[in-house]
XYZ file of C-alpha atoms in Angstrom:
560
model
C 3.437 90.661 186.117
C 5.122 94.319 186.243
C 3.846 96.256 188.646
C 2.530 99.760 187.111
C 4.680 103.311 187.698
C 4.365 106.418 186.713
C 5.137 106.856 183.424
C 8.262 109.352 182.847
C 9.333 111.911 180.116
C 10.968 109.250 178.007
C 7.874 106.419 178.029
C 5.425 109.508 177.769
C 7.256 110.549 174.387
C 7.145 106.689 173.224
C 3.324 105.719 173.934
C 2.682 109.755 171.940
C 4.750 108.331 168.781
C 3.490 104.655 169.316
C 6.276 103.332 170.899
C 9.038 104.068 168.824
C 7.171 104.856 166.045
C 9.379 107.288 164.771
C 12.113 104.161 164.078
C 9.373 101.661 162.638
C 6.648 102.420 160.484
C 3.906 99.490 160.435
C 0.869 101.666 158.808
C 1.593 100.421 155.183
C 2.429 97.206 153.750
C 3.641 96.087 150.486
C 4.300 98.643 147.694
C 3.915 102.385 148.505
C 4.622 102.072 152.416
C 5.865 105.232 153.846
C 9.052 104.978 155.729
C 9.747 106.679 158.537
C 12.777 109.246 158.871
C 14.648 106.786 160.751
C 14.138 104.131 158.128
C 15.374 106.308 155.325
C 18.498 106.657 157.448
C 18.915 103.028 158.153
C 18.190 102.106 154.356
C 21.006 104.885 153.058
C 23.218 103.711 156.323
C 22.761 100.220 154.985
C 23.590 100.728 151.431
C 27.253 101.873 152.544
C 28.159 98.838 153.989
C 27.336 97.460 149.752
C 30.876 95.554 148.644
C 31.794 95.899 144.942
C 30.527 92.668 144.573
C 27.242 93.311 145.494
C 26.798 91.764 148.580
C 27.490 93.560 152.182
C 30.052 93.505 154.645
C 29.254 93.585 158.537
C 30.710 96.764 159.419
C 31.434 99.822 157.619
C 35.083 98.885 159.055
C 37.793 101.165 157.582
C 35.662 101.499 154.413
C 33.811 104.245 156.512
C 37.103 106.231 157.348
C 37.968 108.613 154.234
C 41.481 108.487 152.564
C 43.185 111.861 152.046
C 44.884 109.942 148.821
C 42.015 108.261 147.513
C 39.623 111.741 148.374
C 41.917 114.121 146.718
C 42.367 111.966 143.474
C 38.971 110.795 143.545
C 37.162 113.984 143.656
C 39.438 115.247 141.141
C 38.421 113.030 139.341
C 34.120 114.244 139.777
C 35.873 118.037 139.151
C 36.892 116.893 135.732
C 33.959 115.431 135.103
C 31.309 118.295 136.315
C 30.397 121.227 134.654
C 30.505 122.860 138.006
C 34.058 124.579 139.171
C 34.266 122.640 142.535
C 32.740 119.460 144.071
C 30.547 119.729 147.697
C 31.652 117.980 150.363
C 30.282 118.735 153.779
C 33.653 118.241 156.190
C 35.529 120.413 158.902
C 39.554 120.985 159.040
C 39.156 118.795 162.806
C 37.436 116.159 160.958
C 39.650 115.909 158.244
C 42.677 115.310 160.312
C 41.012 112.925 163.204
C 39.657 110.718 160.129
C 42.957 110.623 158.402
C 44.869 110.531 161.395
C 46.935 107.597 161.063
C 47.358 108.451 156.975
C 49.153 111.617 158.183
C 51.314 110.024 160.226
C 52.349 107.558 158.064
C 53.087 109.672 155.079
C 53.042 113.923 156.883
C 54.895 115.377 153.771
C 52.454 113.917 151.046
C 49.590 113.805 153.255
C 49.696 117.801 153.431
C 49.677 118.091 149.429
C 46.991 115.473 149.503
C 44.922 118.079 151.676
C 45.686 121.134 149.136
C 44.392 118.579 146.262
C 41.360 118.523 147.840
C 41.113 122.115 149.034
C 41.646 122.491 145.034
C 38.350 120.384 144.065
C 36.019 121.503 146.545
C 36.378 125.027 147.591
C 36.941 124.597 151.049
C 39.686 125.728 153.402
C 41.105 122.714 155.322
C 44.980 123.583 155.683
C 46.683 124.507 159.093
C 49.269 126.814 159.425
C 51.294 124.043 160.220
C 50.639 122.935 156.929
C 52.599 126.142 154.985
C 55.250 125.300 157.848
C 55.499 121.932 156.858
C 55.775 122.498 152.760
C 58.688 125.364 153.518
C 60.772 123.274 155.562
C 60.869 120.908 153.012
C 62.805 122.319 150.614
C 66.262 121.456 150.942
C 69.049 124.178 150.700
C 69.746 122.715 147.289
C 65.995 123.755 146.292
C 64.459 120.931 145.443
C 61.913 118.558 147.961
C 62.620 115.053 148.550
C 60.079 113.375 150.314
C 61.430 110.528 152.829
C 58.316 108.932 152.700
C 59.315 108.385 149.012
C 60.880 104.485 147.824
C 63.708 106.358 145.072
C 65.894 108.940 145.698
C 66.439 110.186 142.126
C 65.454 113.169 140.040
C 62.175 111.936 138.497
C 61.103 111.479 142.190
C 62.783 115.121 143.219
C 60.840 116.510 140.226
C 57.605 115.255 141.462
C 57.853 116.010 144.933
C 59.049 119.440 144.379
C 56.110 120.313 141.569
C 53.406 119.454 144.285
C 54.908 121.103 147.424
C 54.937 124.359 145.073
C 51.183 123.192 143.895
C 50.184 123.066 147.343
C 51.747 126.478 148.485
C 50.125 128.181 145.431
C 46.860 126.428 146.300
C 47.198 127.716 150.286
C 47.516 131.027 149.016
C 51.771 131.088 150.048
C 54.971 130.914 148.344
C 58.643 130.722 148.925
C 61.121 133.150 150.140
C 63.277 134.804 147.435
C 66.537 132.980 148.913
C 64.374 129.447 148.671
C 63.107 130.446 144.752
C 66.404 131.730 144.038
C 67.861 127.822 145.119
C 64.875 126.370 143.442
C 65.708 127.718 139.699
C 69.560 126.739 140.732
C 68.843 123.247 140.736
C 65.851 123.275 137.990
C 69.035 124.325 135.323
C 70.486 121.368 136.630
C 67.634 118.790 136.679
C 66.438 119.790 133.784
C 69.536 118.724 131.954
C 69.401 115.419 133.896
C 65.653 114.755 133.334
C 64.847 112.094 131.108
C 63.213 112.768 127.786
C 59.596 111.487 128.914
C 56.325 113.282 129.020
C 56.121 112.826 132.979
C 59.193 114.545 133.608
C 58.944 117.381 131.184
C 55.381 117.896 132.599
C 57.289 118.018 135.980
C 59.771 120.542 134.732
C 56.716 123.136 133.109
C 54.921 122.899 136.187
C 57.674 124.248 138.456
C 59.081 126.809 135.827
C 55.002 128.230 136.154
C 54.942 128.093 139.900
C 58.009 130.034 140.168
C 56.397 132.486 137.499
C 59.200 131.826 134.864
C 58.094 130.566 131.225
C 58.926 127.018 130.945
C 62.007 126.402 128.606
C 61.793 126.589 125.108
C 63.312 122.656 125.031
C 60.699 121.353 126.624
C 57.903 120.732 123.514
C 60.550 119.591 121.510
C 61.886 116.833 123.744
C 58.137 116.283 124.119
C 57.345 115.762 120.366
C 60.562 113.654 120.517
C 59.062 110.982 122.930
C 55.898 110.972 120.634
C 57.818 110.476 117.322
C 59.615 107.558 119.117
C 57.294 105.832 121.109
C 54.069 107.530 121.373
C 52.555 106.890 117.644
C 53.643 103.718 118.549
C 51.642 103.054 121.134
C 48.585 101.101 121.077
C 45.336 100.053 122.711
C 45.079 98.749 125.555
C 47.550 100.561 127.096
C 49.609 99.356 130.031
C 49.173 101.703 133.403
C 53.228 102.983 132.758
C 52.167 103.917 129.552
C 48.721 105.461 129.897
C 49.977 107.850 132.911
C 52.888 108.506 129.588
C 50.110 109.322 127.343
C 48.270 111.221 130.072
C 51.278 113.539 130.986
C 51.569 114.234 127.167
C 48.423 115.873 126.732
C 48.323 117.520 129.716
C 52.099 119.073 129.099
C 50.855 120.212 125.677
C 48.110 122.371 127.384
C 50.806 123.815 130.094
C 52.384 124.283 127.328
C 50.223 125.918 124.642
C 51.001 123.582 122.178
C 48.411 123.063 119.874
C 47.830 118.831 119.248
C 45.391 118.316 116.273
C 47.394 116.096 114.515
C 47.633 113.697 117.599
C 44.531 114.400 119.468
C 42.392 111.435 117.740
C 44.943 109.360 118.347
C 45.583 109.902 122.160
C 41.846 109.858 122.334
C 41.816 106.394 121.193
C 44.659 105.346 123.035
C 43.001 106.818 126.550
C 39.834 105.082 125.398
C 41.140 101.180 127.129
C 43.301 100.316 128.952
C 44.300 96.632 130.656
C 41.424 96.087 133.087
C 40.241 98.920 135.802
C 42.976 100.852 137.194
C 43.347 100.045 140.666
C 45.163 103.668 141.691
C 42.974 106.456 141.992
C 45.780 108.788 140.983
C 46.037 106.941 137.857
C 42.348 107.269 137.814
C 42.439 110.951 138.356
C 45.224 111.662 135.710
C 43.062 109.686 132.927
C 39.757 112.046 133.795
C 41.940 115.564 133.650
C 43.871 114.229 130.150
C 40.569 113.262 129.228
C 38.982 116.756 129.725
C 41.615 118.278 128.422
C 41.383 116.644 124.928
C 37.446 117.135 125.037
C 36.999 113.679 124.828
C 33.191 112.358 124.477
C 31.764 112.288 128.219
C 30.833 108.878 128.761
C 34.182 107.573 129.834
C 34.543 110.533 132.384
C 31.155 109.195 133.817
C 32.503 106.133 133.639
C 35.212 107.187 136.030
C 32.810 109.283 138.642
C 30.248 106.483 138.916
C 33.664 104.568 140.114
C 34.798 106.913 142.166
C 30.829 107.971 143.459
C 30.813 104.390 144.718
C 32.627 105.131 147.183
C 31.803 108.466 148.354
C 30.953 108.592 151.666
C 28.073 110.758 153.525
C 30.241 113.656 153.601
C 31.325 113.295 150.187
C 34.948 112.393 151.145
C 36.011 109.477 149.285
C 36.576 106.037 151.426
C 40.177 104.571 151.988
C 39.759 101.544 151.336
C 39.659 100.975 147.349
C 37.893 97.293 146.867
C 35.789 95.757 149.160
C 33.923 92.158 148.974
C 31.175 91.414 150.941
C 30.057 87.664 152.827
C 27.074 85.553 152.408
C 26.745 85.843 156.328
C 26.932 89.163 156.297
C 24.471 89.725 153.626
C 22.115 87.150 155.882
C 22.267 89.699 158.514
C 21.648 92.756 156.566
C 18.845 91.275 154.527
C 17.263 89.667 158.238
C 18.239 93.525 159.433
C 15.741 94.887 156.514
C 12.748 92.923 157.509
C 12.691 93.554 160.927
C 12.889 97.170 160.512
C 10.410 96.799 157.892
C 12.532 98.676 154.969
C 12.254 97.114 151.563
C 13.786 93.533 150.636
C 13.765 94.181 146.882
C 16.910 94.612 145.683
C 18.323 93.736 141.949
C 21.766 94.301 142.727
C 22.066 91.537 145.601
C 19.756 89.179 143.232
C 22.487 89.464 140.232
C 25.536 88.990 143.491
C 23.571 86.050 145.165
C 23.587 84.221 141.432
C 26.971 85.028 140.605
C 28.016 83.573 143.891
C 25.991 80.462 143.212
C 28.728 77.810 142.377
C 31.091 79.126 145.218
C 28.458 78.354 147.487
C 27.341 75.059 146.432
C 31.252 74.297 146.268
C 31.844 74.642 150.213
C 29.134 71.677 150.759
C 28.295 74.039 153.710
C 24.747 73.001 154.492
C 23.985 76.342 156.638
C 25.777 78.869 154.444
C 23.797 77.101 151.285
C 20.582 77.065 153.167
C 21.116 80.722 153.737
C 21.542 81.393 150.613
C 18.484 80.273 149.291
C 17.049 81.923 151.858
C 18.444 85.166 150.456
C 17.595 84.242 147.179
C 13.405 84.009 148.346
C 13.764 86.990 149.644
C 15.093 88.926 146.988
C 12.527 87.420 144.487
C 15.184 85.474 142.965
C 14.664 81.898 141.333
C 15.719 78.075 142.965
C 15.248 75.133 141.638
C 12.652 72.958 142.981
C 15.703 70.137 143.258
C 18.289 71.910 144.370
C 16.032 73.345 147.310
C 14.809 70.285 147.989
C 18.576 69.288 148.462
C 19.138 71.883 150.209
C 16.742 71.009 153.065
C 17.623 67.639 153.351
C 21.148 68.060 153.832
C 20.347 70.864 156.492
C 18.336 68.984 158.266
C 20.317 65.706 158.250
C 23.536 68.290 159.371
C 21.474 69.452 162.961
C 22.152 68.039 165.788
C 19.384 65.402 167.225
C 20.171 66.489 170.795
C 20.887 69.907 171.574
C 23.272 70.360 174.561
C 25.314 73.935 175.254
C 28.146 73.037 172.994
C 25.740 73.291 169.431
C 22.960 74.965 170.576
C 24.382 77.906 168.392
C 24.489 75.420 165.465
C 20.643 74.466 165.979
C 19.674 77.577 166.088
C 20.477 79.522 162.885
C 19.677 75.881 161.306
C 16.271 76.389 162.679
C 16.302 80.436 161.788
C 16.894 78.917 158.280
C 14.494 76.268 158.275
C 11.718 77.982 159.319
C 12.397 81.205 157.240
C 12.040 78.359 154.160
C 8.666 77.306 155.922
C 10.410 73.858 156.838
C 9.640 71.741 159.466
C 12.421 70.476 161.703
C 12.894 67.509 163.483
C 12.058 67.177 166.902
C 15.448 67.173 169.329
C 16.118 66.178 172.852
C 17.767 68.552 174.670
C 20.930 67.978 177.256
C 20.064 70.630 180.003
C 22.384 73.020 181.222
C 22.738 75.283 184.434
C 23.028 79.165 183.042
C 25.319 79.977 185.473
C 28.270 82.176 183.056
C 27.297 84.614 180.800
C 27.951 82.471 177.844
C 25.312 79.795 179.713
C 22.713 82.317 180.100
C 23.193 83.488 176.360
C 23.156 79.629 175.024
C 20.061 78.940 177.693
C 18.226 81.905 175.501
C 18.830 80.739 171.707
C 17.697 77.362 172.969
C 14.936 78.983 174.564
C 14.191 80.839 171.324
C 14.398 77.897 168.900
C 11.964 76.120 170.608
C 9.977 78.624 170.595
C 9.857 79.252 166.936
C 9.018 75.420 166.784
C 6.207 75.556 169.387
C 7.766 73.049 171.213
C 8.649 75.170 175.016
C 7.416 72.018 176.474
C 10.603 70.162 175.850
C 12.117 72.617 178.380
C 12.292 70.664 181.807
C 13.217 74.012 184.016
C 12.457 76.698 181.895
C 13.786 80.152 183.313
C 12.106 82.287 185.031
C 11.031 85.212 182.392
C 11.607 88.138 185.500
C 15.173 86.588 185.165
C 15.778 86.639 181.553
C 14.239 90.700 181.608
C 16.802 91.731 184.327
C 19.556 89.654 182.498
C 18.732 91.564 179.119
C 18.854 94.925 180.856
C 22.283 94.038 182.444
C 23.661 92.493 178.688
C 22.817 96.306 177.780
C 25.052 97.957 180.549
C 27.963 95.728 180.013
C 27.538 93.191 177.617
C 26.412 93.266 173.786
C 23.522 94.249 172.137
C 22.188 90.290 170.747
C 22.683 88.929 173.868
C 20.247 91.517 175.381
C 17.738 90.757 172.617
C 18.037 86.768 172.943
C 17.061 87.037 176.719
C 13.885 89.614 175.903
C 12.931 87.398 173.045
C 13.412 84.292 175.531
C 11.507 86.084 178.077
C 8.628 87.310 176.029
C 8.364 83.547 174.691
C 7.732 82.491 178.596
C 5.179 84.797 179.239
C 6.633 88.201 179.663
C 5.155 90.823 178.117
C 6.259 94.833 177.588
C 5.063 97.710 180.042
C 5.528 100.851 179.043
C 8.060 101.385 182.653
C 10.112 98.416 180.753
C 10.174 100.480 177.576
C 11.480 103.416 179.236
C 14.393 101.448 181.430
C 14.994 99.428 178.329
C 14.980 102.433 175.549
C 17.247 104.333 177.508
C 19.909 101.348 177.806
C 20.072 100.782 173.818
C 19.780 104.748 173.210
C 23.177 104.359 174.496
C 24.367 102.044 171.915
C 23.199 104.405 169.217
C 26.192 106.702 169.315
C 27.583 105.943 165.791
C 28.866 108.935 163.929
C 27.333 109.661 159.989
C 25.487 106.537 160.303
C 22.387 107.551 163.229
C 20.096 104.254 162.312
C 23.061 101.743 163.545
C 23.983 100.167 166.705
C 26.937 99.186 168.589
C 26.509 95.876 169.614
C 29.024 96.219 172.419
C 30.184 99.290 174.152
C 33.704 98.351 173.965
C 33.012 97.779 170.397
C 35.094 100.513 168.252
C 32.446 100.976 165.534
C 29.149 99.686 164.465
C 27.721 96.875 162.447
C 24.776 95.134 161.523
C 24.167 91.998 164.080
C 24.080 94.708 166.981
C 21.722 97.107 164.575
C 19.971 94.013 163.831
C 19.207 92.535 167.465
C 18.411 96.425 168.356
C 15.528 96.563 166.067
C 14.637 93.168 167.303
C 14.827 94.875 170.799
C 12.823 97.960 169.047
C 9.601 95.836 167.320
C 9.124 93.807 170.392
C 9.070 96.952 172.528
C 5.984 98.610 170.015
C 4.049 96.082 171.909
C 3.996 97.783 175.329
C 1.399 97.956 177.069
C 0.143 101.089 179.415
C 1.149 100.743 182.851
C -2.459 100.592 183.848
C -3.089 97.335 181.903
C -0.912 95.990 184.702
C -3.408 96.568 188.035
């Protein structure tokens, strides 16, 4: 038994909200439970680690880091499609450039007009001064830009490059020196005799004749309604992505332009309408929604683009880098196993329609845990098995465990067991091969044994159980220096022998994992180790194991 202490600042504060009650809230059940601030967070924290195919990943991973590309096309593309002038985003100029770090290395010329396109659909100042440096010094003494991030080397690709750097000047509130627009409009006689008759081009070509404040030639609308007589009409649905960024560049050089397009405007509406699958570009993306607005086409297929794009939005409103994500069954275990320990609601008809698409995968691996698991997950989310397949299920799990458990499966045995028993199965009896916890890795596989038994009420099979004073002090060391689940296997182990919470355990305890909870725009999670370089759900989920077992504490003076 702990002897009783004083009870400091920290265990004071936990015993006045229950013991943590401000993470779990256990005064409702079923439908119309409040949650607790911290339980909102986790649910919302949760949901962004949601793959496109409905299931979760383990970690946010890189899918939590926004992309200056994918941010600045993306929220283009909710501009076009609001009625409001600018998009919100809550982020800082430092943040910007520590999240996008290694973009901006990688690509420093188009990274910079990547931040004015974003400056342009929110509102916000995030360019440097560096930034204006940067665009100057990129025009060569010929005038035009060539970006050596760029794969071609040609005028199409000088066009483009030099169109946004002068964007991106304009949009920083900056232009050129009258020697460097002087060079410019040198070299736009020439490339504009060299350009190729093509909508993207001549869009190209208008854009830097406006930036420079000249009128774009006379040549251009004609070369224009050239490419439409020859190819354009000719075009038809679905388009291919070369020819709907064509089709795109058309309408929007028309309205640079002026020109007026009744005559085609039904028929680039219908054209923009399909295309060969979902683009996977968000440029391509973004072009589609401005074309789009620009034609006042009907509004559904612009929401059609945001809901894409607001799929991805992270917390700050910043759009994530990474552009397709899928999600694992084991992953999906933990985040679902994550959810009822925290007590957060299990319903959810997304991950019901992603565990039965995934159905014949899974039964395809003839993988008895990852099948058991999954009709675990489909209980849980109210979902239907048959009474034969789960009866199939079960057998073959159980005939897959081992009969004798010895340190080299114990890990096996026990998420068989976590499945079994979350089914309401029974499982067979199993000697066990002791083991000496005498490594880290020992001590961890001495408490999942420890555990499993436990779940099966059969502790007795353990001929020298440890001592549950030496699985606490273990747990509290896993917090300084190892990982999170290993701390919460040894207090689970140790509560199962006998050990029991005092509130001076809480406090020593609650102040070790408050130091795992350092994960930035995501407050509810854990990192399971601190060497760990961001957080995911088996640490969050073994904290909030950590958490529920430590709502059980007991006054100090319970101890005397």
């Amino acid at each position: 038994m702990v002897a009783g202490v004083a009870v400091g600042g920290l265990a004071a504060a936990l015993i006045a909200s229950r013991l943590l009650g401000n993470v779990l809230d256990f005064s409702g059940e079923g439908e119309g439970a409040q949650l607790s601030p911290r339980q909102r967070d986790l649910v919302s924290a949760i949901e962004q680690l949601r793959a496109d195919d409905g299931l979760f990943t383990a970690s946010v991973g890189s899918a939590g880091r926004p992309g200056l590309y994918e941010s600045a096309h993306g929220l283009a593309v909710l501009q076009a499609a609001s009625k409001k002038p600018t998009v919100p985003v809550s982020v800082t100029p430092e943040q910007l450039r520590r999240d996008a770090a290694a973009e901006i290395r990688r690509e420093p010329l188009r990274s910079v007009v990547w931040i004015s396109e974003i400056e342009s659909a929110t509102g916000r100042s995030l360019h440097s001064t560096g930034d204006v440096t940067a665009l100057l010094d990129s025009f060569s003494a010929e005038g035009f830009v060539r970006d050596p991030a760029a794969p071609h080397d040609d005028v199409s690709s000088r066009l483009g490059d030099t169109s946004r750097a002068l964007g991106a000047l304009r949009q920083f509130g900056s232009e050129l020196p009258a020697s460097r627009r002087s060079a410019v409009r040198s070299w736009f006689e020439v490339a504009e005799r060299a350009a190729p008759d093509r909508p993207v081009q001549l869009y190209h070509l208008a854009d830097i004749a406006a930036a420079l404040g000249d009128t774009p030639p006379e040549s251009l609308a004609d070369r224009a309604e050239g490419w439409w007589r020859q190819e354009g009409s000719g075009l038809s649905a679905p388009l291919s992505e070369e020819d709907l960024i064509e089709a795109c560049y058309y309408a929007l050089l028309a309205e640079r332009l002026g020109t007026d397009l009744p005559g085609h405007r039904r028929a680039l509406l219908s054209l923009l309408s399909q295309s060969r699958g979902e683009s996977t570009d968000a440029q391509v993306d973004a072009l589609l929604a401005r074309a789009w607005r620009t034609l006042d086409g009907p509004a559904d297929r612009l929401g059609q683009l945001a809901e894409r794009v607001r799929s991805r939005q992270l917390p700050g409103g910043l759009v994530s880098s990474v552009r397709t994500r899928q999600g694992t069954l084991t992953s999906t275990y933990e985040v679902v196993k994550l959810r009822l320990v925290a007590g957060v609601p299990a319903d959810d008809p997304r991950l019901r329609r992603a565990l039965e698409d995934v159905h014949t995968a899974i039964a395809d691996t003839h993988d008895p845990l990852l099948h058991g698991a999954w009709v675990v997950l489909m209980d849980t989310v109210g979902a239907t098995v048959g009474d034969r397949e789960r009866r199939e299920v079960v057998s073959s799990l159980k005939r897959f465990l081992p009969r004798t458990v010895g340190v080299d499966n114990v890990g096996l045995w026990n998420r068989g067991v976590d499945i079994l028993t979350s089914l309401d199965e029974e499982v067979t009896a199993v000697d066990v091969a002791p083991w000496k916890p005498t490594s880290p890795e020992l001590w961890y596989a001495t408490t999942l044994l420890v555990n499993g038994l436990d779940r099966l009420e059969r502790l007795a099979a353990l001929t020298e159980p440890p001592r549950a004073a030496d699985l606490l002090h273990r747990a509290e060391e896993r917090l300084r220096s190892g990982t999170v689940r290993e701390a919460a296997e040894a207090l689970d182990a140790a509560h199962a022998l006998g050990w029991t919470p005092r509130t001076a355990d809480a406090e020593r305890i609650g102040e070790l994992l408050e130091a795992r909870r350092d994960c930035p725009g995501a407050s509810a999670f854990y990192r399971d180790s601190a060497r760990d370089t961001e957080c995911g759900v088996p640490g969050t989920r073994a904290a909030y194991r950590i958490t529920a077992l430590l709502e059980g504490a007991l006054p100090a003076e319970a101890a005397r």
